[in-house]
């Protein structure tokens, strides 16, 4: 499976990217970056560092630094750290991003590989909306979009109504949901069901010092944040979107139209929408098998 990840790395983004890089059935064809957990410039530096860590020679293209219409946000340094990888210091990757923008890169790739690219946005979905506006054939050229974001029946995590990625660019999500792409939403309805604790990261570091050690180094601050909101473990948000690309049968998926509220108190809230569409949402999952799959791939089992 040819996979393109759009990302705001970010700790759970790093977990998702390592999973994709290590899974034998995934051909990670590139990363595009977006604002969110960190400013887009740091997201790009971190994406380049992760590609280098994984020993991959794949392109990284920088994307949007702010939402389509909303004013810029202050990144959540208390969750992912100022540099995006918890307490770890800033990385200094050797390579640079390509000169194309994220939207230019992903539209070209989809045009060159029609029907083959699975696009997995795991940050605010701004770049994908910009790509849809840049190339009217982009949505049809993709195999499908599987995004981490939204919440249908579960409460929000950045407001009582909204999940963080949809909150950070509701206008972009609405553009994507109204496109003709085949879309699967992996939201808080399922991602809050799978959590990792400190002992899991320590075990990963023991089993796979290179990859597990990196994630264990990042996890400290992330777990401190979750403890501060009364949760002993961190949710597997972004890795579950990648896992859903690969193993949709681990999820209970409902084909429904979807929409995103773009203003007012419920900005970023995702709702079922009467209009039939090519969209679907995961409402439940086999949490034990999702968790085991992630740990097995990262530990190299
Ligand atoms: O709500 C979780 C999402 O917001 C994840 O993608 C996490 O990385 C943050 O971007
Ligand atoms: Ca993310």
PDB file of C-alpha atoms and ligand atoms in Angstrom:
ATOM      1  CA  UNK A   1       0.000   0.000   0.000  1.00  0.00           C
ATOM      2  CA  UNK A   2       1.392   3.371  -1.130  1.00  0.00           C
ATOM      3  CA  UNK A   3       0.882   5.715   1.828  1.00  0.00           C
ATOM      4  CA  UNK A   4       1.342   9.476   2.067  1.00  0.00           C
ATOM      5  CA  UNK A   5       1.093  10.906   5.596  1.00  0.00           C
ATOM      6  CA  UNK A   6       0.224  14.569   6.237  1.00  0.00           C
ATOM      7  CA  UNK A   7       1.489  15.352   9.696  1.00  0.00           C
ATOM      8  CA  UNK A   8       2.222  17.847  12.522  1.00  0.00           C
ATOM      9  CA  UNK A   9       4.887  15.861  14.427  1.00  0.00           C
ATOM     10  CA  UNK A  10       4.148  15.717  17.382  1.00  0.00           C
ATOM     11  CA  UNK A  11       4.585  12.644  19.540  1.00  0.00           C
ATOM     12  CA  UNK A  12       1.713  10.462  18.400  1.00  0.00           C
ATOM     13  CA  UNK A  13       2.539  11.525  14.845  1.00  0.00           C
ATOM     14  CA  UNK A  14       6.054  10.129  15.407  1.00  0.00           C
ATOM     15  CA  UNK A  15       4.508   6.883  16.633  1.00  0.00           C
ATOM     16  CA  UNK A  16       2.359   6.706  13.485  1.00  0.00           C
ATOM     17  CA  UNK A  17       5.261   7.462  11.144  1.00  0.00           C
ATOM     18  CA  UNK A  18       7.535   4.843  12.744  1.00  0.00           C
ATOM     19  CA  UNK A  19       4.725   2.278  12.490  1.00  0.00           C
ATOM     20  CA  UNK A  20       4.240   3.094   8.792  1.00  0.00           C
ATOM     21  CA  UNK A  21       7.988   3.000   8.113  1.00  0.00           C
ATOM     22  CA  UNK A  22       8.404  -0.412   9.763  1.00  0.00           C
ATOM     23  CA  UNK A  23       5.288  -2.243   8.539  1.00  0.00           C
ATOM     24  CA  UNK A  24       6.252  -4.544   5.619  1.00  0.00           C
ATOM     25  CA  UNK A  25       2.981  -3.950   3.737  1.00  0.00           C
ATOM     26  CA  UNK A  26       3.326  -0.163   3.724  1.00  0.00           C
ATOM     27  CA  UNK A  27       5.343   1.783   1.154  1.00  0.00           C
ATOM     28  CA  UNK A  28       5.642   5.217   2.779  1.00  0.00           C
ATOM     29  CA  UNK A  29       6.032   7.493  -0.286  1.00  0.00           C
ATOM     30  CA  UNK A  30       6.482  10.795   1.510  1.00  0.00           C
ATOM     31  CA  UNK A  31       5.502  13.124   4.336  1.00  0.00           C
ATOM     32  CA  UNK A  32       3.802  16.511   4.070  1.00  0.00           C
ATOM     33  CA  UNK A  33       3.785  18.849   7.035  1.00  0.00           C
ATOM     34  CA  UNK A  34       1.279  21.212   8.592  1.00  0.00           C
ATOM     35  CA  UNK A  35       0.937  23.489  11.641  1.00  0.00           C
ATOM     36  CA  UNK A  36      -0.737  22.004  14.713  1.00  0.00           C
ATOM     37  CA  UNK A  37       1.218  20.412  17.561  1.00  0.00           C
ATOM     38  CA  UNK A  38       4.128  22.684  16.608  1.00  0.00           C
ATOM     39  CA  UNK A  39       4.689  25.503  14.071  1.00  0.00           C
ATOM     40  CA  UNK A  40       4.956  24.086  10.529  1.00  0.00           C
ATOM     41  CA  UNK A  41       8.705  24.836  10.347  1.00  0.00           C
ATOM     42  CA  UNK A  42       9.325  22.610  13.389  1.00  0.00           C
ATOM     43  CA  UNK A  43       6.898  20.017  12.003  1.00  0.00           C
ATOM     44  CA  UNK A  44       9.028  19.929   8.847  1.00  0.00           C
ATOM     45  CA  UNK A  45      12.286  19.636  10.779  1.00  0.00           C
ATOM     46  CA  UNK A  46      10.797  16.815  12.863  1.00  0.00           C
ATOM     47  CA  UNK A  47       9.461  15.022   9.791  1.00  0.00           C
ATOM     48  CA  UNK A  48      12.920  15.163   8.198  1.00  0.00           C
ATOM     49  CA  UNK A  49      14.430  13.858  11.454  1.00  0.00           C
ATOM     50  CA  UNK A  50      11.986  10.934  11.567  1.00  0.00           C
ATOM     51  CA  UNK A  51      12.677  10.024   7.929  1.00  0.00           C
ATOM     52  CA  UNK A  52      16.414  10.101   8.726  1.00  0.00           C
ATOM     53  CA  UNK A  53      15.873   8.035  11.917  1.00  0.00           C
ATOM     54  CA  UNK A  54      14.041   5.405   9.853  1.00  0.00           C
ATOM     55  CA  UNK A  55      16.760   5.351   7.187  1.00  0.00           C
ATOM     56  CA  UNK A  56      14.268   6.306   4.476  1.00  0.00           C
ATOM     57  CA  UNK A  57      15.109   8.423   1.411  1.00  0.00           C
ATOM     58  CA  UNK A  58      11.614   9.800   0.909  1.00  0.00           C
ATOM     59  CA  UNK A  59      10.573  13.428   0.261  1.00  0.00           C
ATOM     60  CA  UNK A  60       9.194  15.800   2.871  1.00  0.00           C
ATOM     61  CA  UNK A  61       7.154  18.760   1.600  1.00  0.00           C
ATOM     62  CA  UNK A  62       6.219  21.669   3.843  1.00  0.00           C
ATOM     63  CA  UNK A  63       2.620  22.856   3.923  1.00  0.00           C
ATOM     64  CA  UNK A  64       0.345  25.306   5.649  1.00  0.00           C
ATOM     65  CA  UNK A  65       1.472  27.391   8.606  1.00  0.00           C
ATOM     66  CA  UNK A  66      -2.060  28.404   9.611  1.00  0.00           C
ATOM     67  CA  UNK A  67      -5.712  27.446   9.024  1.00  0.00           C
ATOM     68  CA  UNK A  68      -7.585  28.290   5.800  1.00  0.00           C
ATOM     69  CA  UNK A  69      -9.670  31.003   7.439  1.00  0.00           C
ATOM     70  CA  UNK A  70      -9.213  30.982  11.238  1.00  0.00           C
ATOM     71  CA  UNK A  71      -6.405  33.047  12.800  1.00  0.00           C
ATOM     72  CA  UNK A  72      -3.159  31.229  13.706  1.00  0.00           C
ATOM     73  CA  UNK A  73      -3.156  29.085  16.869  1.00  0.00           C
ATOM     74  CA  UNK A  74      -0.547  28.867  19.650  1.00  0.00           C
ATOM     75  CA  UNK A  75       0.836  25.291  19.577  1.00  0.00           C
ATOM     76  CA  UNK A  76       0.189  23.072  22.660  1.00  0.00           C
ATOM     77  CA  UNK A  77       3.777  23.022  23.988  1.00  0.00           C
ATOM     78  CA  UNK A  78       2.463  21.571  27.276  1.00  0.00           C
ATOM     79  CA  UNK A  79       1.418  18.403  25.401  1.00  0.00           C
ATOM     80  CA  UNK A  80       4.086  17.784  22.743  1.00  0.00           C
ATOM     81  CA  UNK A  81       6.855  20.083  23.999  1.00  0.00           C
ATOM     82  CA  UNK A  82       8.256  23.240  22.417  1.00  0.00           C
ATOM     83  CA  UNK A  83      10.296  21.172  19.939  1.00  0.00           C
ATOM     84  CA  UNK A  84       7.484  18.685  19.348  1.00  0.00           C
ATOM     85  CA  UNK A  85       9.086  15.553  20.805  1.00  0.00           C
ATOM     86  CA  UNK A  86       8.413  15.980  24.527  1.00  0.00           C
ATOM     87  CA  UNK A  87      11.529  16.698  26.573  1.00  0.00           C
ATOM     88  CA  UNK A  88      13.885  15.701  23.706  1.00  0.00           C
ATOM     89  CA  UNK A  89      16.078  18.542  22.370  1.00  0.00           C
ATOM     90  CA  UNK A  90      15.622  19.918  18.847  1.00  0.00           C
ATOM     91  CA  UNK A  91      16.757  17.539  16.084  1.00  0.00           C
ATOM     92  CA  UNK A  92      19.079  18.736  13.309  1.00  0.00           C
ATOM     93  CA  UNK A  93      18.333  16.594  10.239  1.00  0.00           C
ATOM     94  CA  UNK A  94      20.874  16.624   7.403  1.00  0.00           C
ATOM     95  CA  UNK A  95      18.355  16.906   4.561  1.00  0.00           C
ATOM     96  CA  UNK A  96      16.017  19.698   3.513  1.00  0.00           C
ATOM     97  CA  UNK A  97      12.369  19.629   2.474  1.00  0.00           C
ATOM     98  CA  UNK A  98      11.616  19.608  -1.272  1.00  0.00           C
ATOM     99  CA  UNK A  99      10.834  22.969  -2.872  1.00  0.00           C
ATOM    100  CA  UNK A 100       7.242  22.008  -3.770  1.00  0.00           C
ATOM    101  CA  UNK A 101       4.547  22.949  -1.271  1.00  0.00           C
ATOM    102  CA  UNK A 102       2.622  20.128   0.370  1.00  0.00           C
ATOM    103  CA  UNK A 103      -0.374  20.755  -1.899  1.00  0.00           C
ATOM    104  CA  UNK A 104       1.797  20.818  -5.042  1.00  0.00           C
ATOM    105  CA  UNK A 105       3.611  17.646  -3.945  1.00  0.00           C
ATOM    106  CA  UNK A 106       0.520  15.617  -3.106  1.00  0.00           C
ATOM    107  CA  UNK A 107      -1.440  16.657  -6.218  1.00  0.00           C
ATOM    108  CA  UNK A 108       1.522  15.721  -8.448  1.00  0.00           C
ATOM    109  CA  UNK A 109       1.993  12.364  -6.696  1.00  0.00           C
ATOM    110  CA  UNK A 110      -1.723  11.512  -7.033  1.00  0.00           C
ATOM    111  CA  UNK A 111      -1.648  12.488 -10.719  1.00  0.00           C
ATOM    112  CA  UNK A 112       1.429  10.299 -11.340  1.00  0.00           C
ATOM    113  CA  UNK A 113      -0.087   7.314  -9.467  1.00  0.00           C
ATOM    114  CA  UNK A 114      -3.857   7.533 -10.132  1.00  0.00           C
ATOM    115  CA  UNK A 115      -5.930   5.356  -7.781  1.00  0.00           C
ATOM    116  CA  UNK A 116      -2.871   4.111  -5.870  1.00  0.00           C
ATOM    117  CA  UNK A 117      -2.162   6.612  -3.104  1.00  0.00           C
ATOM    118  CA  UNK A 118      -3.796   6.313   0.315  1.00  0.00           C
ATOM    119  CA  UNK A 119      -3.580   9.728   1.993  1.00  0.00           C
ATOM    120  CA  UNK A 120      -3.491   9.743   5.797  1.00  0.00           C
ATOM    121  CA  UNK A 121      -3.857  13.228   7.334  1.00  0.00           C
ATOM    122  CA  UNK A 122      -3.012  13.146  11.058  1.00  0.00           C
ATOM    123  CA  UNK A 123      -2.988  16.882  11.776  1.00  0.00           C
ATOM    124  CA  UNK A 124      -5.233  19.816  10.804  1.00  0.00           C
ATOM    125  CA  UNK A 125      -6.393  18.928   7.273  1.00  0.00           C
ATOM    126  CA  UNK A 126      -5.495  22.293   5.707  1.00  0.00           C
ATOM    127  CA  UNK A 127      -3.054  20.930   3.085  1.00  0.00           C
ATOM    128  CA  UNK A 128      -5.632  18.512   1.727  1.00  0.00           C
ATOM    129  CA  UNK A 129      -8.202  21.293   1.302  1.00  0.00           C
ATOM    130  CA  UNK A 130      -5.581  23.402  -0.473  1.00  0.00           C
ATOM    131  CA  UNK A 131      -4.747  20.447  -2.758  1.00  0.00           C
ATOM    132  CA  UNK A 132      -8.442  19.956  -3.609  1.00  0.00           C
ATOM    133  CA  UNK A 133      -8.659  23.660  -4.538  1.00  0.00           C
ATOM    134  CA  UNK A 134      -5.376  23.487  -6.504  1.00  0.00           C
ATOM    135  CA  UNK A 135      -6.314  20.427  -8.611  1.00  0.00           C
ATOM    136  CA  UNK A 136     -10.009  19.582  -9.228  1.00  0.00           C
ATOM    137  CA  UNK A 137      -8.960  16.006 -10.129  1.00  0.00           C
ATOM    138  CA  UNK A 138      -6.970  15.443  -6.933  1.00  0.00           C
ATOM    139  CA  UNK A 139      -9.782  13.833  -4.913  1.00  0.00           C
ATOM    140  CA  UNK A 140     -10.560  11.446  -7.774  1.00  0.00           C
ATOM    141  CA  UNK A 141      -6.875  10.597  -8.281  1.00  0.00           C
ATOM    142  CA  UNK A 142      -6.518   9.373  -4.689  1.00  0.00           C
ATOM    143  CA  UNK A 143      -7.336   5.809  -3.650  1.00  0.00           C
ATOM    144  CA  UNK A 144      -8.843   7.195  -0.445  1.00  0.00           C
ATOM    145  CA  UNK A 145      -8.336   9.517   2.512  1.00  0.00           C
ATOM    146  CA  UNK A 146      -8.150   8.062   6.035  1.00  0.00           C
ATOM    147  CA  UNK A 147      -7.852  10.923   8.503  1.00  0.00           C
ATOM    148  CA  UNK A 148      -7.357  11.169  12.247  1.00  0.00           C
ATOM    149  CA  UNK A 149      -9.838  13.747  13.472  1.00  0.00           C
ATOM    150  CA  UNK A 150     -13.330  14.494  14.661  1.00  0.00           C
ATOM    151  CA  UNK A 151     -15.622  12.888  17.199  1.00  0.00           C
ATOM    152  CA  UNK A 152     -19.207  11.787  16.532  1.00  0.00           C
ATOM    153  CA  UNK A 153     -20.599  10.274  19.749  1.00  0.00           C
ATOM    154  CA  UNK A 154     -17.520  10.836  21.935  1.00  0.00           C
ATOM    155  CA  UNK A 155     -16.779  14.178  23.661  1.00  0.00           C
ATOM    156  CA  UNK A 156     -14.131  16.474  22.221  1.00  0.00           C
ATOM    157  CA  UNK A 157     -10.576  16.775  23.571  1.00  0.00           C
ATOM    158  CA  UNK A 158      -9.863  20.454  22.863  1.00  0.00           C
ATOM    159  CA  UNK A 159     -13.399  21.643  23.658  1.00  0.00           C
ATOM    160  CA  UNK A 160     -16.400  19.693  24.929  1.00  0.00           C
ATOM    161  CA  UNK A 161     -17.533  19.414  21.288  1.00  0.00           C
ATOM    162  CA  UNK A 162     -14.430  19.227  19.112  1.00  0.00           C
ATOM    163  CA  UNK A 163     -11.382  17.067  18.524  1.00  0.00           C
ATOM    164  CA  UNK A 164      -8.127  19.064  18.104  1.00  0.00           C
ATOM    165  CA  UNK A 165      -7.421  18.492  14.393  1.00  0.00           C
ATOM    166  CA  UNK A 166     -10.963  19.355  13.301  1.00  0.00           C
ATOM    167  CA  UNK A 167     -10.997  22.328  15.710  1.00  0.00           C
ATOM    168  CA  UNK A 168      -7.756  23.709  14.239  1.00  0.00           C
ATOM    169  CA  UNK A 169      -9.181  23.887  10.725  1.00  0.00           C
ATOM    170  CA  UNK A 170     -12.925  23.208  10.495  1.00  0.00           C
ATOM    171  CA  UNK A 171     -13.189  25.035   7.134  1.00  0.00           C
ATOM    172  CA  UNK A 172     -10.571  22.722   5.627  1.00  0.00           C
ATOM    173  CA  UNK A 173     -12.322  19.641   6.994  1.00  0.00           C
ATOM    174  CA  UNK A 174     -15.612  20.823   5.494  1.00  0.00           C
ATOM    175  CA  UNK A 175     -13.900  21.277   2.083  1.00  0.00           C
ATOM    176  CA  UNK A 176     -12.556  17.717   2.277  1.00  0.00           C
ATOM    177  CA  UNK A 177     -15.870  16.234   3.453  1.00  0.00           C
ATOM    178  CA  UNK A 178     -17.693  17.887   0.545  1.00  0.00           C
ATOM    179  CA  UNK A 179     -15.174  16.554  -1.995  1.00  0.00           C
ATOM    180  CA  UNK A 180     -15.678  13.364  -4.015  1.00  0.00           C
ATOM    181  CA  UNK A 181     -12.847  11.550  -2.284  1.00  0.00           C
ATOM    182  CA  UNK A 182     -13.532   8.253  -0.537  1.00  0.00           C
ATOM    183  CA  UNK A 183     -13.072   9.237   3.111  1.00  0.00           C
ATOM    184  CA  UNK A 184     -12.760   7.348   6.405  1.00  0.00           C
ATOM    185  CA  UNK A 185     -12.795   9.305   9.675  1.00  0.00           C
ATOM    186  CA  UNK A 186     -10.802   7.848  12.583  1.00  0.00           C
ATOM    187  CA  UNK A 187     -11.948  10.019  15.451  1.00  0.00           C
ATOM    188  CA  UNK A 188     -12.032  10.058  19.221  1.00  0.00           C
ATOM    189  CA  UNK A 189     -14.871   7.517  19.122  1.00  0.00           C
ATOM    190  CA  UNK A 190     -12.165   4.905  18.567  1.00  0.00           C
ATOM    191  CA  UNK A 191      -8.781   6.513  19.363  1.00  0.00           C
ATOM    192  CA  UNK A 192      -9.620   7.034  23.051  1.00  0.00           C
ATOM    193  CA  UNK A 193     -10.201   3.285  23.384  1.00  0.00           C
ATOM    194  CA  UNK A 194      -6.526   2.366  22.911  1.00  0.00           C
ATOM    195  CA  UNK A 195      -3.907   3.683  25.338  1.00  0.00           C
ATOM    196  CA  UNK A 196      -0.252   3.069  26.132  1.00  0.00           C
ATOM    197  CA  UNK A 197       1.272   3.436  29.602  1.00  0.00           C
ATOM    198  CA  UNK A 198       4.835   4.238  30.673  1.00  0.00           C
ATOM    199  CA  UNK A 199       5.593   0.513  31.046  1.00  0.00           C
ATOM    200  CA  UNK A 200       4.673  -0.074  27.386  1.00  0.00           C
ATOM    201  CA  UNK A 201       7.177   2.545  26.218  1.00  0.00           C
ATOM    202  CA  UNK A 202       9.855   1.119  28.536  1.00  0.00           C
ATOM    203  CA  UNK A 203       9.213  -2.354  27.095  1.00  0.00           C
ATOM    204  CA  UNK A 204       9.475  -0.976  23.545  1.00  0.00           C
ATOM    205  CA  UNK A 205      12.805   0.660  24.434  1.00  0.00           C
ATOM    206  CA  UNK A 206      14.040  -2.704  25.751  1.00  0.00           C
ATOM    207  CA  UNK A 207      12.829  -4.689  22.730  1.00  0.00           C
ATOM    208  CA  UNK A 208      13.835  -2.169  20.046  1.00  0.00           C
ATOM    209  CA  UNK A 209      16.334   0.388  21.405  1.00  0.00           C
ATOM    210  CA  UNK A 210      16.490   2.434  18.178  1.00  0.00           C
ATOM    211  CA  UNK A 211      12.752   2.970  17.584  1.00  0.00           C
ATOM    212  CA  UNK A 212      11.399   2.111  21.029  1.00  0.00           C
ATOM    213  CA  UNK A 213      14.092   4.167  22.692  1.00  0.00           C
ATOM    214  CA  UNK A 214      13.147   7.232  20.639  1.00  0.00           C
ATOM    215  CA  UNK A 215       9.451   6.912  21.489  1.00  0.00           C
ATOM    216  CA  UNK A 216      10.246   6.220  25.156  1.00  0.00           C
ATOM    217  CA  UNK A 217      12.322   9.412  25.196  1.00  0.00           C
ATOM    218  CA  UNK A 218       9.364  11.390  23.838  1.00  0.00           C
ATOM    219  CA  UNK A 219       6.682   9.797  26.012  1.00  0.00           C
ATOM    220  CA  UNK A 220       7.519  11.392  29.379  1.00  0.00           C
ATOM    221  CA  UNK A 221       5.957  14.795  28.803  1.00  0.00           C
ATOM    222  CA  UNK A 222       3.065  13.277  26.832  1.00  0.00           C
ATOM    223  CA  UNK A 223       2.157  10.931  29.707  1.00  0.00           C
ATOM    224  CA  UNK A 224       2.519  13.785  32.221  1.00  0.00           C
ATOM    225  CA  UNK A 225      -0.122  15.699  30.250  1.00  0.00           C
ATOM    226  CA  UNK A 226      -2.494  12.733  30.203  1.00  0.00           C
ATOM    227  CA  UNK A 227      -1.984  12.218  33.962  1.00  0.00           C
ATOM    228  CA  UNK A 228      -2.858  15.913  34.468  1.00  0.00           C
ATOM    229  CA  UNK A 229      -6.267  15.189  32.924  1.00  0.00           C
ATOM    230  CA  UNK A 230      -6.754  12.063  35.009  1.00  0.00           C
ATOM    231  CA  UNK A 231      -5.673   9.472  32.438  1.00  0.00           C
ATOM    232  CA  UNK A 232      -2.880   6.963  33.168  1.00  0.00           C
ATOM    233  CA  UNK A 233      -2.017   6.372  29.536  1.00  0.00           C
ATOM    234  CA  UNK A 234      -1.780   8.270  26.237  1.00  0.00           C
ATOM    235  CA  UNK A 235      -4.239   7.644  23.423  1.00  0.00           C
ATOM    236  CA  UNK A 236      -3.012   6.062  20.191  1.00  0.00           C
ATOM    237  CA  UNK A 237      -4.655   8.789  18.061  1.00  0.00           C
ATOM    238  CA  UNK A 238      -2.438   9.040  14.951  1.00  0.00           C
ATOM    239  CA  UNK A 239      -1.157   5.439  14.797  1.00  0.00           C
ATOM    240  CA  UNK A 240      -4.794   4.266  14.640  1.00  0.00           C
ATOM    241  CA  UNK A 241      -5.388   6.204  11.425  1.00  0.00           C
ATOM    242  CA  UNK A 242      -2.423   4.410   9.822  1.00  0.00           C
ATOM    243  CA  UNK A 243      -3.609   1.064  11.217  1.00  0.00           C
ATOM    244  CA  UNK A 244      -7.077   1.721   9.758  1.00  0.00           C
ATOM    245  CA  UNK A 245      -5.489   2.225   6.309  1.00  0.00           C
ATOM    246  CA  UNK A 246      -4.016  -1.239   6.604  1.00  0.00           C
ATOM    247  CA  UNK A 247      -6.538  -3.235   8.680  1.00  0.00           C
ATOM    248  CA  UNK A 248     -10.006  -1.674   8.343  1.00  0.00           C
ATOM    249  CA  UNK A 249     -11.517  -4.948   9.617  1.00  0.00           C
ATOM    250  CA  UNK A 250     -10.231  -4.076  13.095  1.00  0.00           C
ATOM    251  CA  UNK A 251     -12.766  -1.226  13.094  1.00  0.00           C
ATOM    252  CA  UNK A 252     -16.566  -1.017  13.121  1.00  0.00           C
ATOM    253  CA  UNK A 253     -17.216   1.401  10.269  1.00  0.00           C
ATOM    254  CA  UNK A 254     -20.493   3.222   9.499  1.00  0.00           C
ATOM    255  CA  UNK A 255     -20.945   4.696   6.001  1.00  0.00           C
ATOM    256  CA  UNK A 256     -22.433   8.148   6.605  1.00  0.00           C
ATOM    257  CA  UNK A 257     -22.330  11.693   5.324  1.00  0.00           C
ATOM    258  CA  UNK A 258     -20.242  13.900   7.589  1.00  0.00           C
ATOM    259  CA  UNK A 259     -20.042  17.640   8.228  1.00  0.00           C
ATOM    260  CA  UNK A 260     -18.001  19.956  10.452  1.00  0.00           C
ATOM    261  CA  UNK A 261     -19.294  23.052  12.270  1.00  0.00           C
ATOM    262  CA  UNK A 262     -17.134  26.043  11.307  1.00  0.00           C
ATOM    263  CA  UNK A 263     -18.235  28.764  13.727  1.00  0.00           C
ATOM    264  CA  UNK A 264     -19.562  29.449  17.205  1.00  0.00           C
ATOM    265  CA  UNK A 265     -19.224  27.518  20.446  1.00  0.00           C
ATOM    266  CA  UNK A 266     -19.277  24.156  18.658  1.00  0.00           C
ATOM    267  CA  UNK A 267     -16.575  25.032  16.092  1.00  0.00           C
ATOM    268  CA  UNK A 268     -14.819  21.860  14.969  1.00  0.00           C
ATOM    269  CA  UNK A 269     -17.642  19.549  15.996  1.00  0.00           C
ATOM    270  CA  UNK A 270     -18.210  16.761  13.466  1.00  0.00           C
ATOM    271  CA  UNK A 271     -21.769  15.549  12.866  1.00  0.00           C
ATOM    272  CA  UNK A 272     -23.604  12.985  10.770  1.00  0.00           C
ATOM    273  CA  UNK A 273     -24.914  14.675   7.606  1.00  0.00           C
ATOM    274  CA  UNK A 274     -28.002  13.722   5.627  1.00  0.00           C
ATOM    275  CA  UNK A 275     -26.342  14.227   2.231  1.00  0.00           C
ATOM    276  CA  UNK A 276     -25.118  10.842   0.930  1.00  0.00           C
ATOM    277  CA  UNK A 277     -21.369  10.860   0.429  1.00  0.00           C
ATOM    278  CA  UNK A 278     -18.337   8.658  -0.075  1.00  0.00           C
ATOM    279  CA  UNK A 279     -17.563   9.031   3.616  1.00  0.00           C
ATOM    280  CA  UNK A 280     -17.562   6.752   6.610  1.00  0.00           C
ATOM    281  CA  UNK A 281     -16.533   6.879  10.253  1.00  0.00           C
ATOM    282  CA  UNK A 282     -15.148   4.304  12.666  1.00  0.00           C
ATOM    283  CA  UNK A 283     -17.373   3.968  15.728  1.00  0.00           C
ATOM    284  CA  UNK A 284     -15.713   1.078  17.507  1.00  0.00           C
ATOM    285  CA  UNK A 285     -12.614  -1.091  17.217  1.00  0.00           C
ATOM    286  CA  UNK A 286     -10.939  -4.268  18.463  1.00  0.00           C
ATOM    287  CA  UNK A 287      -8.813  -2.277  20.914  1.00  0.00           C
ATOM    288  CA  UNK A 288      -6.708  -5.240  22.063  1.00  0.00           C
ATOM    289  CA  UNK A 289      -5.715  -6.222  18.523  1.00  0.00           C
ATOM    290  CA  UNK A 290      -4.999  -2.620  17.497  1.00  0.00           C
ATOM    291  CA  UNK A 291      -2.786  -2.161  20.546  1.00  0.00           C
ATOM    292  CA  UNK A 292      -0.975  -5.455  20.011  1.00  0.00           C
ATOM    293  CA  UNK A 293      -0.384  -4.690  16.321  1.00  0.00           C
ATOM    294  CA  UNK A 294       1.200  -1.342  17.127  1.00  0.00           C
ATOM    295  CA  UNK A 295       3.466  -2.801  19.833  1.00  0.00           C
ATOM    296  CA  UNK A 296       4.455  -5.783  17.673  1.00  0.00           C
ATOM    297  CA  UNK A 297       5.464  -3.646  14.683  1.00  0.00           C
ATOM    298  CA  UNK A 298       7.461  -1.138  16.724  1.00  0.00           C
ATOM    299  CA  UNK A 299       9.164  -3.839  18.807  1.00  0.00           C
ATOM    300  CA  UNK A 300       9.990  -5.742  15.636  1.00  0.00           C
ATOM    301  CA  UNK A 301       8.111  -8.851  16.822  1.00  0.00           C
TER     302      UNK A 301
HETATM  303  O1  LIG B   1      -6.743  15.017  18.782  1.00  0.00           O
HETATM  304  C1  LIG B   1      -5.581  14.300  18.493  1.00  0.00           C
HETATM  305  C2  LIG B   1      -4.832  14.885  17.328  1.00  0.00           C
HETATM  306  O2  LIG B   1      -4.369  16.199  17.644  1.00  0.00           O
HETATM  307  C3  LIG B   1      -3.567  14.082  16.990  1.00  0.00           C
HETATM  308  O3  LIG B   1      -3.331  14.151  15.609  1.00  0.00           O
HETATM  309  C4  LIG B   1      -2.486  14.789  17.741  1.00  0.00           C
HETATM  310  O4  LIG B   1      -1.192  14.630  17.126  1.00  0.00           O
HETATM  311  C5  LIG B   1      -2.940  16.225  17.620  1.00  0.00           C
HETATM  312  O5  LIG B   1      -2.500  16.705  16.363  1.00  0.00           O
HETATM  313 CA1  LIG B   2      -1.099  14.783  14.784  1.00  0.00          CA
END
